[in-house]
Amino acid sequence: MKIVGNISVHPPLPQAIHRLQELAYNLWWTWTPDAQILYELIDKELWERVNENPVKFLRKVSLNRLQQASRDHDYLQMYRSVLQRFDAYMKDDEDTWFKRNYPDRQDELIAYFSAEFGLHEALPIYSGGLGILSGDHCKEASDMGLPLVGVGFLYPQGYFTQQINSKGGQEAIYEKIDFTEVPATQAVTAEGNPVVVHVDLPGRTVYAKVWKIQVGRVTLYLMDTDVEQNAHQDRELSARLYGGDREMRISQEYVLGIAGVRTLRALGYQPTVWHMNEGHSAFLSLERIRELVQGGMEFDAAAEIVRAGNIFTTHTPVAAGHDSFPLELVDKFFWQYWGQMGIDRERFLALARHEHEWGAEFSMTVLAFRLSAYHNGVSALHGKVSRRMWGHLWPGTPEEQVPIGHITNGVHTESWLAPEKRSLYKQYFGGSWLDDVDSPEAWRGIRLVPDEELRTAHQACKEQLVSFLRLRLKRQQLRHGEGHWKLARIDTVFDAKALTLGFARRFATYKRATLVFHDKERLRRILNDPNRPVQIVFAGKAHPADEYGKALIERIYRLSQERGFFGKIAILENYDINVARHLVGGVDVWLNTPRRPLEASGTSGQKAAINGAPNFSILDGWWQEGHDGENGWAIGEERKYKDEATQDEADALSLYAILEEEIVPEYYDYPSVWTGRMRKAIESCGPQFSMRRMLAEYTHFLYVPAMESSHANRDKCGEPARQLSQWKQHVRNEWQTVHVAVPEVPPQQAKTGDPIEIEAKVWPGRLSVHDIAVELVTFAAQDGEKAIAPSAEQQQPIALLSVGMQAVMPAYQEPGHDPHDGSVRYRGVFVPEETGKYSFGVRVRPHHPALIHPLELGLSVWA
């Protein structure tokens, strides 16, 4: 029989509940449990079978079930209540955080670019932490009413589905997403035409269809190159997240950045602020410059305008996590492009040139830094590491003053709080506490929750986790072809009353997933104590090309099948948002063992903490800020080791000692102390590591300042940007003529609070005194160290203070001075507030009132 076509038939929605379809296409339901229950109540088994995807659910549910729900009085009452909340949330005149705090900024727009968005397991277009953060960012932006639009890819094959075979090997399964079964619709223009954009890649034009995903009030536009106009290789271009070779990668990033800008233009958007979440989208700056140059502006002024509105967030302290491309590959893709920007090849390559020991490459991170005025890491420690990694882009600048700040990551509370905990918190915190999740006062209600109620809520989550884990393991063993004896044993693995540790993250070697197995026999004894048993559940994917990461998964799986570990160690396959929700809601302790300082931030431990699971972690990423001595445990010491093996040994010994001597006894022998620790984890981490706190900081310190500087540079057809760019070029050309000298100052003794006066002699050269600033920079040594001045080779001491010096009189007015010397005398006063040793230096740097950051040019002269 010949098949000539396929027809998808799905039931019509009864009028009484017809808005279930509308609700399904707005991901507001992903963080609204009552909205999810509307679907679950109709057919619980089907709801679980379709992975809690309401669009797919409505296509498969029986008409009879829908009709029954439409006649159920209690169901209709709940349906109307949820829709009323949804309508109130979506109203244009709804009072929001952004409207209250920035009523004069309602016409602004923030364009948020990310290579992945982790919104729900129904949309598997994320690989891990970066995507989950992007998804939470959009959800909280919606809650706060930020004027934000997201841009990314809708990968037809998503990220891979992970299967672990009978030998422990990771298998990557790619399945094409059926777009009729996910909450995405094709984007259309104001005239109703489908949005299709194109870019020119080497030898051909590539087209991208644009999909729209509604996340509460925030809209995401995700591109897809799987369209008929494209050749097969280009239809596969956006097929998979982080797939293919370097040419595939540069092609994807070309589309993300350049076609992403064109997507917003096609939809009529004119963003004020452009936020690059990692360097993958850095090509967007080139396209924005090209637009301005093609409109008649010279390159330097255009670049100044683009910089003024650009924000760049870097996410990794691991060198391999920063994309860079060979110069010949960049030539292949951009040989026609730089002319449209009004520059030549050398100047184009200089925008992103990054020198390695094997030669120069075109770095997406360098490009993002050079063409943005605002930069941040994602934790305090990561900000420090980033300033060290990238400080060479601002030569002569002390590490502490490199213009890379930090905003520590947070989590979208409503998305990650287990329903049982959410219900309990609401009862004791008050009905509106979720409107103030960044306020410590909002979380103090946890002190009112009785011990027994907190333990009961957590135990319910823990039992769900154990049931979920057994179900997943049984499915896995059935696929492996195991017999009845092995399958029956799975029904008894993991004890819902035993101390349970969770470890879930991407399997990269620096995350040290196997550190806990450093001493197998010692661990075996800990796990199998008959009176105080311990169990550990692992989950995570390794990148398909990461053989070392895959080897870690294989080792853990094989260990989990050994005597003494079977039933005590388990590794769940296909780590996704659904698995993560069960883990962070149900484990007792969250384990994290990265090699410090390679964990930029991490957020999984934050999700566990708000659910009452204390962290047991290396003091890396966010935990260095979060740990207060009472809300969890710190593994190891904050010091350097001679090699990695020594570090691993020390950290493993610390891990075992804390587990044996503190965690296990406290959990089993002192339940009230344990409950108190749960409370401390919730109360301390809840507000500090909320996405609301994070986005409030982004708004105050990055978004609104970028709005202001963007407008300032665009004023009068870009005249301020033109003047500033010309001034910068003049300063760069003449900077070598600037000199400074300081008379030799003998060692001095002073008391705290005594003013110390320093003088310097400055020759502005061919610049004006108005083009420079002269500063007295003091360096305070740490205990046992010598205070030192900046150098390119040395790390800087942490205590540094800059004080402006004032011109007191032209030096040539001094008796016996050469009147043609051209120098100016400056005086500065330093008042030490602490005892200790201090050194000082005098720095001359460029100065202009329109500079966004005083050290942005990376030019300075020291004495």
Coordinates of C-alpha atoms in Angstrom, one line a residue, residues 43-504:
D43 CA -5.6 12.4 32.6
K44 CA -2.8 11.9 35.1
E45 CA -1.3 9.0 33.3
L46 CA -1.2 10.7 29.9
W47 CA 0.2 13.9 31.6
E48 CA 3.2 11.9 32.9
R49 CA 3.6 10.0 29.6
V50 CA 3.9 13.2 27.5
N51 CA 6.6 14.6 29.9
E52 CA 4.2 17.2 31.3
N53 CA 3.9 19.0 28.0
P54 CA 0.4 20.6 27.7
V55 CA 0.6 21.1 23.9
K56 CA 1.3 17.4 23.3
F57 CA -1.2 16.5 26.0
L58 CA -4.1 18.4 24.3
R59 CA -3.3 16.6 21.0
K60 CA -3.5 13.2 22.6
V61 CA -6.1 13.4 25.3
S62 CA -9.5 11.7 24.6
L63 CA -12.5 13.9 23.8
N64 CA -14.4 12.0 26.5
R65 CA -11.9 13.1 29.2
L66 CA -12.1 16.7 28.1
Q67 CA -15.9 16.6 28.1
Q68 CA -15.9 15.2 31.6
A69 CA -13.7 18.0 32.9
S70 CA -15.9 20.6 31.2
R71 CA -18.9 19.4 33.2
D72 CA -17.1 19.1 36.5
H73 CA -18.0 22.0 38.8
D74 CA -14.9 21.8 41.0
Y75 CA -12.7 21.6 37.9
L76 CA -14.3 24.6 36.3
Q77 CA -14.0 26.6 39.5
M78 CA -10.2 25.9 39.5
Y79 CA -10.0 26.6 35.8
R80 CA -11.6 30.0 36.2
S81 CA -9.4 30.8 39.2
V82 CA -6.2 30.0 37.2
L83 CA -7.3 31.9 34.2
Q84 CA -8.1 35.0 36.3
R85 CA -4.6 34.9 37.7
F86 CA -3.1 34.5 34.3
D87 CA -5.1 37.4 32.9
A88 CA -4.2 39.6 35.8
Y89 CA -0.5 38.7 35.3
M90 CA -0.5 39.5 31.6
K91 CA -2.4 42.8 31.8
D92 CA -0.5 45.7 30.3
D93 CA -1.3 48.0 33.2
E94 CA -0.2 45.4 35.8
D95 CA 2.0 46.9 38.6
T96 CA 5.5 45.4 38.3
W97 CA 8.8 45.8 39.9
F98 CA 10.3 47.6 36.9
K99 CA 7.4 50.0 36.6
R100 CA 7.7 50.9 40.3
N101 CA 11.4 51.4 40.2
Y102 CA 11.9 52.8 36.7
P103 CA 8.6 54.4 35.6
D104 CA 10.5 56.6 33.1
R105 CA 12.1 53.6 31.3
Q106 CA 8.9 51.9 30.0
D107 CA 9.9 52.5 26.4
E108 CA 13.3 50.8 26.6
L109 CA 14.0 47.3 25.3
I110 CA 16.7 44.8 26.3
A111 CA 17.7 42.2 23.7
Y112 CA 19.0 39.1 25.5
F113 CA 21.0 36.7 23.3
S114 CA 21.9 33.2 24.4
A115 CA 22.9 30.0 22.6
E116 CA 20.5 28.0 24.7
F117 CA 17.3 28.5 26.8
G118 CA 16.3 25.9 29.5
L119 CA 12.7 26.5 30.1
H120 CA 11.1 23.1 30.5
E121 CA 11.9 19.5 29.6
A122 CA 9.2 19.7 26.9
L123 CA 11.7 21.9 25.0
P124 CA 15.0 20.1 25.1
I125 CA 17.1 22.9 23.6
Y126 CA 19.5 23.3 26.5
S127 CA 22.5 21.4 27.6
G128 CA 23.1 22.6 31.2
G129 CA 23.8 25.5 33.5
L130 CA 24.0 28.2 30.9
G131 CA 20.7 27.3 29.4
I132 CA 18.9 26.9 32.7
L133 CA 20.2 30.3 33.8
S134 CA 18.9 31.8 30.5
G135 CA 15.5 30.3 31.1
D136 CA 15.4 31.5 34.7
H137 CA 16.5 34.9 33.5
C138 CA 13.5 35.2 31.1
K139 CA 11.0 33.9 33.7
E140 CA 12.1 36.4 36.3
A141 CA 12.3 39.2 33.8
S142 CA 8.6 38.4 33.1
D143 CA 7.7 38.4 36.8
M144 CA 9.5 41.7 37.3
G145 CA 8.1 43.3 34.2
L146 CA 11.5 43.9 32.6
P147 CA 11.2 45.1 28.9
L148 CA 13.2 42.1 27.6
V149 CA 13.1 40.0 24.4
G150 CA 15.2 36.8 24.0
V151 CA 17.0 35.6 20.9
G152 CA 18.5 32.2 20.2
F153 CA 18.1 28.9 18.3
L154 CA 15.3 26.4 18.3
Y155 CA 17.3 23.3 17.6
P156 CA 15.2 20.7 15.7
Q157 CA 17.1 17.9 17.3
G158 CA 17.7 19.7 20.6
Y159 CA 20.5 18.5 22.8
F160 CA 20.9 14.7 22.9
T161 CA 18.9 12.2 24.9
Q162 CA 21.4 10.3 27.0
Q163 CA 21.3 6.5 27.4
I164 CA 23.7 4.6 29.5
N165 CA 24.4 1.1 28.1
S166 CA 25.0 -2.1 30.0
K167 CA 28.7 -1.3 30.2
G168 CA 28.2 2.2 31.5
G169 CA 28.9 3.9 28.2
Q170 CA 27.0 7.1 27.3
E171 CA 25.0 6.9 24.1
A172 CA 23.8 10.1 22.5
I173 CA 20.4 9.7 20.8
Y174 CA 19.1 12.6 18.7
E175 CA 15.4 12.7 18.0
K176 CA 13.8 15.4 15.8
I177 CA 11.4 17.7 17.7
D178 CA 7.8 17.8 16.4
F179 CA 7.1 21.5 16.4
T180 CA 3.4 20.8 16.4
E181 CA 3.8 19.3 19.9
V182 CA 5.8 22.0 21.6
P183 CA 4.7 25.4 22.9
A184 CA 6.2 27.3 19.9
T185 CA 4.5 29.1 17.0
Q186 CA 5.9 30.7 13.9
A187 CA 6.8 34.3 14.4
V188 CA 5.0 36.8 12.1
T189 CA 5.4 40.4 11.2
A190 CA 2.8 43.1 12.1
E191 CA 1.3 42.4 8.7
G192 CA 1.0 38.7 9.5
N193 CA 3.8 37.5 7.3
P194 CA 6.1 34.6 8.5
V195 CA 9.5 36.0 9.6
V196 CA 12.3 34.5 7.6
V197 CA 15.8 36.1 7.7
H198 CA 19.0 35.3 5.8
V199 CA 22.7 35.6 6.0
D200 CA 25.5 35.1 3.5
L201 CA 27.8 32.2 4.4
P202 CA 30.8 31.2 2.2
G203 CA 29.4 30.5 -1.3
R204 CA 25.7 30.5 -0.4
T205 CA 22.8 32.3 1.3
V206 CA 21.4 30.6 4.4
Y207 CA 17.8 31.2 5.5
A208 CA 16.3 30.9 9.0
K209 CA 12.7 30.6 10.0
V210 CA 11.8 32.2 13.3
W211 CA 9.8 30.7 16.0
K212 CA 8.1 32.5 18.9
I213 CA 7.9 31.2 22.5
Q214 CA 6.0 33.1 25.1
V215 CA 7.4 33.1 28.6
G216 CA 4.9 35.0 30.6
R217 CA 5.3 38.6 29.5
V218 CA 8.7 37.9 27.8
T219 CA 8.9 36.8 24.2
L220 CA 11.7 34.5 22.8
Y221 CA 12.5 34.4 19.1
L222 CA 14.4 31.3 18.2
M223 CA 15.8 30.7 14.7
D224 CA 15.7 27.4 12.8
T225 CA 17.6 26.8 9.5
D226 CA 15.8 23.6 8.7
V227 CA 13.8 25.2 5.8
E228 CA 13.4 24.2 2.2
Q229 CA 15.4 27.1 0.7
N230 CA 18.6 25.7 2.4
A231 CA 20.9 23.0 1.1
H232 CA 21.0 19.8 3.3
Q233 CA 24.2 20.9 5.2
D234 CA 22.6 24.2 6.1
R235 CA 19.3 22.6 7.1
E236 CA 21.5 20.7 9.6
L237 CA 23.2 23.9 10.8
S238 CA 20.9 24.5 13.7
A239 CA 19.9 20.9 14.1
R240 CA 21.9 20.2 17.3
L241 CA 23.1 22.3 20.2
Y242 CA 26.9 22.4 20.3
G243 CA 27.4 19.9 17.5
G244 CA 29.8 19.6 14.6
D245 CA 33.3 20.9 13.9
R246 CA 34.7 24.4 14.1
E247 CA 33.3 25.4 10.8
M248 CA 29.9 24.3 11.9
R249 CA 30.4 26.3 15.2
I250 CA 31.4 29.5 13.5
S251 CA 28.4 29.1 11.1
Q252 CA 26.0 28.7 14.0
E253 CA 27.5 31.7 15.8
Y254 CA 27.3 33.7 12.6
V255 CA 23.6 32.9 12.4
L256 CA 23.0 33.5 16.1
G257 CA 24.6 37.0 16.2
I258 CA 24.0 38.4 12.7
A259 CA 20.7 36.7 11.8
G260 CA 19.6 37.4 15.4
V261 CA 19.9 41.1 14.9
R262 CA 18.1 40.8 11.6
T263 CA 15.3 38.9 13.2
L264 CA 14.7 41.7 15.7
R265 CA 14.8 44.3 12.8
A266 CA 12.3 42.2 10.8
L267 CA 9.9 42.2 13.8
G268 CA 10.3 46.0 14.2
Y269 CA 12.3 46.0 17.4
Q270 CA 14.9 48.7 18.2
P271 CA 16.6 47.6 21.5
T272 CA 18.4 50.1 23.6
V273 CA 20.5 47.4 25.4
W274 CA 22.0 44.3 24.0
H275 CA 23.0 41.6 26.4
M276 CA 25.4 38.8 25.3
N277 CA 25.0 35.8 27.6
E278 CA 28.4 34.3 26.9
G279 CA 30.5 35.0 23.7
H280 CA 28.5 32.8 21.3
S281 CA 26.5 35.8 20.1
A282 CA 29.3 38.3 19.9
F283 CA 28.9 38.7 16.1
L284 CA 25.8 40.7 16.9
S285 CA 28.1 43.7 17.5
L286 CA 29.6 43.4 14.0
E287 CA 26.1 43.5 12.5
R288 CA 25.1 46.5 14.5
I289 CA 28.2 48.4 13.4
R290 CA 27.6 47.4 9.8
E291 CA 24.0 48.8 10.0
L292 CA 25.3 52.1 11.3
V293 CA 28.1 52.3 8.7
Q294 CA 25.7 51.5 5.9
G295 CA 23.6 54.3 7.2
G296 CA 26.4 56.8 6.7
M297 CA 28.3 56.7 10.0
E298 CA 32.1 56.2 10.2
F299 CA 33.3 53.0 11.8
D300 CA 34.8 54.5 15.0
A301 CA 31.7 56.4 15.9
A302 CA 29.5 53.4 15.1
A303 CA 31.7 51.1 17.3
E304 CA 31.3 53.7 20.2
I305 CA 27.5 53.6 19.9
V306 CA 27.5 49.8 19.8
R307 CA 29.8 49.6 22.8
A308 CA 27.7 52.0 24.9
G309 CA 24.6 49.7 24.7
N310 CA 26.3 46.3 25.0
I311 CA 26.6 44.1 28.0
F312 CA 28.8 41.0 28.1
T313 CA 28.4 38.2 30.7
T314 CA 31.3 35.7 30.7
H315 CA 30.5 32.3 32.3
T316 CA 33.6 30.2 32.4
P317 CA 37.1 30.3 33.9
V318 CA 38.1 27.3 31.8
A319 CA 40.1 28.3 28.7
A320 CA 38.4 25.5 26.6
G321 CA 35.0 27.1 27.2
H322 CA 35.9 30.2 25.2
D323 CA 35.3 29.9 21.5
S324 CA 38.0 31.0 19.1
F325 CA 38.6 30.4 15.4
P326 CA 41.6 30.2 13.1
L327 CA 42.2 33.4 11.2
E328 CA 41.9 31.7 7.8
L329 CA 38.4 30.4 8.8
V330 CA 37.4 34.0 9.8
D331 CA 38.7 35.1 6.4
K332 CA 36.5 32.6 4.7
F333 CA 33.4 33.8 6.4
F334 CA 34.0 37.6 6.6
W335 CA 36.1 38.5 3.6
Q336 CA 33.2 40.5 2.1
Y337 CA 31.8 41.7 5.5
W338 CA 34.5 43.9 6.9
G339 CA 34.3 46.2 3.9
Q340 CA 30.7 46.8 4.7
M341 CA 31.9 47.9 8.2
G342 CA 34.2 50.5 6.7
I343 CA 37.4 48.8 7.8
D344 CA 40.1 46.5 6.3
R345 CA 41.1 43.0 7.3
E346 CA 43.8 43.9 9.8
R347 CA 41.6 46.2 11.7
F348 CA 38.8 43.6 11.6
L349 CA 41.0 40.9 13.0
A350 CA 42.4 43.2 15.6
L351 CA 38.9 43.4 17.2
A352 CA 39.2 39.9 18.4
R353 CA 42.9 38.8 18.1
H354 CA 44.0 36.5 20.9
E355 CA 47.5 35.3 21.0
H356 CA 48.1 31.6 22.0
E357 CA 51.4 29.8 22.2
W358 CA 50.6 28.2 18.8
G359 CA 49.7 31.6 17.2
A360 CA 46.8 34.1 16.9
E361 CA 43.1 33.2 16.7
F362 CA 39.9 35.2 16.5
S363 CA 38.4 35.0 20.0
M364 CA 34.6 35.5 20.5
T365 CA 35.3 36.4 24.2
V366 CA 37.8 39.1 23.2
L367 CA 35.4 40.4 20.6
A368 CA 32.6 40.6 23.2
F369 CA 34.9 42.4 25.6
R370 CA 36.2 44.9 23.1
L371 CA 32.8 45.8 21.7
S372 CA 30.9 46.2 25.0
A373 CA 31.2 48.7 27.8
Y374 CA 29.8 46.6 30.6
H375 CA 31.3 43.3 31.6
N376 CA 30.6 40.8 34.4
G377 CA 31.4 37.4 35.7
V378 CA 28.8 35.3 37.5
S379 CA 30.2 35.1 41.1
A380 CA 32.6 37.2 43.2
L381 CA 35.4 34.6 42.8
H382 CA 34.7 34.2 39.1
G383 CA 34.9 38.0 38.7
K384 CA 38.3 37.9 40.3
V385 CA 39.4 35.0 38.1
S386 CA 38.1 36.7 34.9
R387 CA 40.0 39.9 35.8
R388 CA 43.1 37.8 36.0
M389 CA 42.3 35.8 32.8
W390 CA 41.5 38.8 30.6
G391 CA 43.4 41.7 32.3
H392 CA 45.8 41.8 29.4
L393 CA 43.1 43.5 27.4
W394 CA 43.7 46.5 29.7
P395 CA 47.5 46.6 29.9
G396 CA 49.0 48.3 33.0
T397 CA 45.7 48.1 34.9
P398 CA 46.0 46.5 38.4
E399 CA 44.0 43.3 38.6
E400 CA 41.4 44.7 41.0
Q401 CA 40.6 47.6 38.7
V402 CA 40.2 45.6 35.4
P403 CA 36.7 46.6 34.3
I404 CA 35.1 43.2 34.8
G405 CA 32.7 43.2 37.7
H406 CA 30.4 40.4 38.9
I407 CA 26.8 39.6 39.6
T408 CA 26.4 36.3 41.3
N409 CA 23.9 33.9 39.6
G410 CA 20.6 33.1 41.2
V411 CA 17.6 30.8 40.5
H412 CA 13.9 31.4 39.7
T413 CA 12.4 30.4 43.0
E414 CA 9.0 29.4 41.7
S415 CA 10.4 27.1 39.1
W416 CA 12.6 25.1 41.5
L417 CA 10.7 25.0 44.7
A418 CA 9.0 21.6 45.2
P419 CA 5.2 22.0 45.5
E420 CA 5.2 20.5 49.0
K421 CA 7.8 23.1 50.2
R422 CA 6.0 25.9 48.3
S423 CA 2.7 25.0 50.0
L424 CA 4.4 24.9 53.4
Y425 CA 6.2 28.2 53.0
K426 CA 3.1 29.9 51.8
Q427 CA 1.3 28.8 55.0
Y428 CA 3.9 30.3 57.3
F429 CA 5.5 33.1 55.2
G430 CA 2.3 34.7 54.0
G431 CA 0.4 34.7 50.8
S432 CA 2.5 37.3 48.9
W433 CA 6.0 36.2 50.0
L434 CA 6.9 35.2 46.4
D435 CA 6.6 38.9 45.4
D436 CA 9.6 39.6 47.6
V437 CA 11.9 36.6 47.3
D438 CA 15.0 38.8 47.3
S439 CA 14.1 40.2 50.7
P440 CA 15.6 38.4 53.8
E441 CA 12.5 39.4 55.7
A442 CA 10.3 37.3 53.4
W443 CA 12.2 34.1 54.3
R444 CA 12.3 34.6 58.0
G445 CA 9.0 32.8 58.2
I446 CA 11.0 29.6 58.0
R447 CA 11.7 30.1 61.7
L448 CA 8.0 29.6 62.4
V449 CA 7.7 26.3 60.6
P450 CA 7.5 23.4 63.2
D451 CA 10.3 20.9 62.8
E452 CA 7.9 18.0 62.2
E453 CA 6.1 19.9 59.4
L454 CA 9.4 20.7 57.7
R455 CA 10.6 17.1 57.9
T456 CA 7.3 15.8 56.7
A457 CA 7.3 18.0 53.6
H458 CA 10.9 17.0 52.8
Q459 CA 10.2 13.3 53.4
A460 CA 7.3 13.4 50.9
C461 CA 9.7 14.9 48.3
K462 CA 12.3 12.2 49.2
E463 CA 9.8 9.4 48.7
Q464 CA 8.9 10.8 45.3
L465 CA 12.6 10.9 44.4
V466 CA 13.1 7.3 45.4
S467 CA 10.1 6.1 43.4
F468 CA 11.3 8.1 40.5
L469 CA 14.8 6.7 40.7
R470 CA 13.6 3.1 40.9
L471 CA 11.3 3.6 37.9
R472 CA 14.1 5.1 35.8
L473 CA 16.6 2.4 36.9
K474 CA 14.1 -0.4 36.1
R475 CA 13.5 1.1 32.6
Q476 CA 17.2 1.2 32.1
Q477 CA 17.7 -2.4 33.2
L478 CA 14.8 -3.6 31.0
R479 CA 16.5 -2.0 28.0
H480 CA 19.7 -3.8 29.0
G481 CA 17.8 -7.1 28.9
E482 CA 18.3 -7.9 32.6
G483 CA 16.4 -10.8 34.2
H484 CA 13.8 -11.0 36.9
W485 CA 16.3 -11.3 39.8
K486 CA 18.0 -8.0 38.9
L487 CA 14.7 -6.2 38.2
A488 CA 13.3 -7.3 41.5
R489 CA 16.3 -6.0 43.4
I490 CA 15.7 -2.5 41.9
D491 CA 12.4 -2.4 43.8
T492 CA 14.4 -2.2 47.0
V493 CA 17.3 0.1 46.0
F494 CA 17.6 3.3 47.9
D495 CA 15.9 3.8 51.2
A496 CA 13.7 6.9 51.6
K497 CA 14.8 7.1 55.3
A498 CA 18.5 6.9 54.6
L499 CA 20.8 10.0 54.4
T500 CA 20.8 10.8 50.6
L501 CA 23.4 12.9 48.8
G502 CA 22.9 14.3 45.3
F503 CA 25.5 15.1 42.7
A504 CA 24.2 16.3 39.4

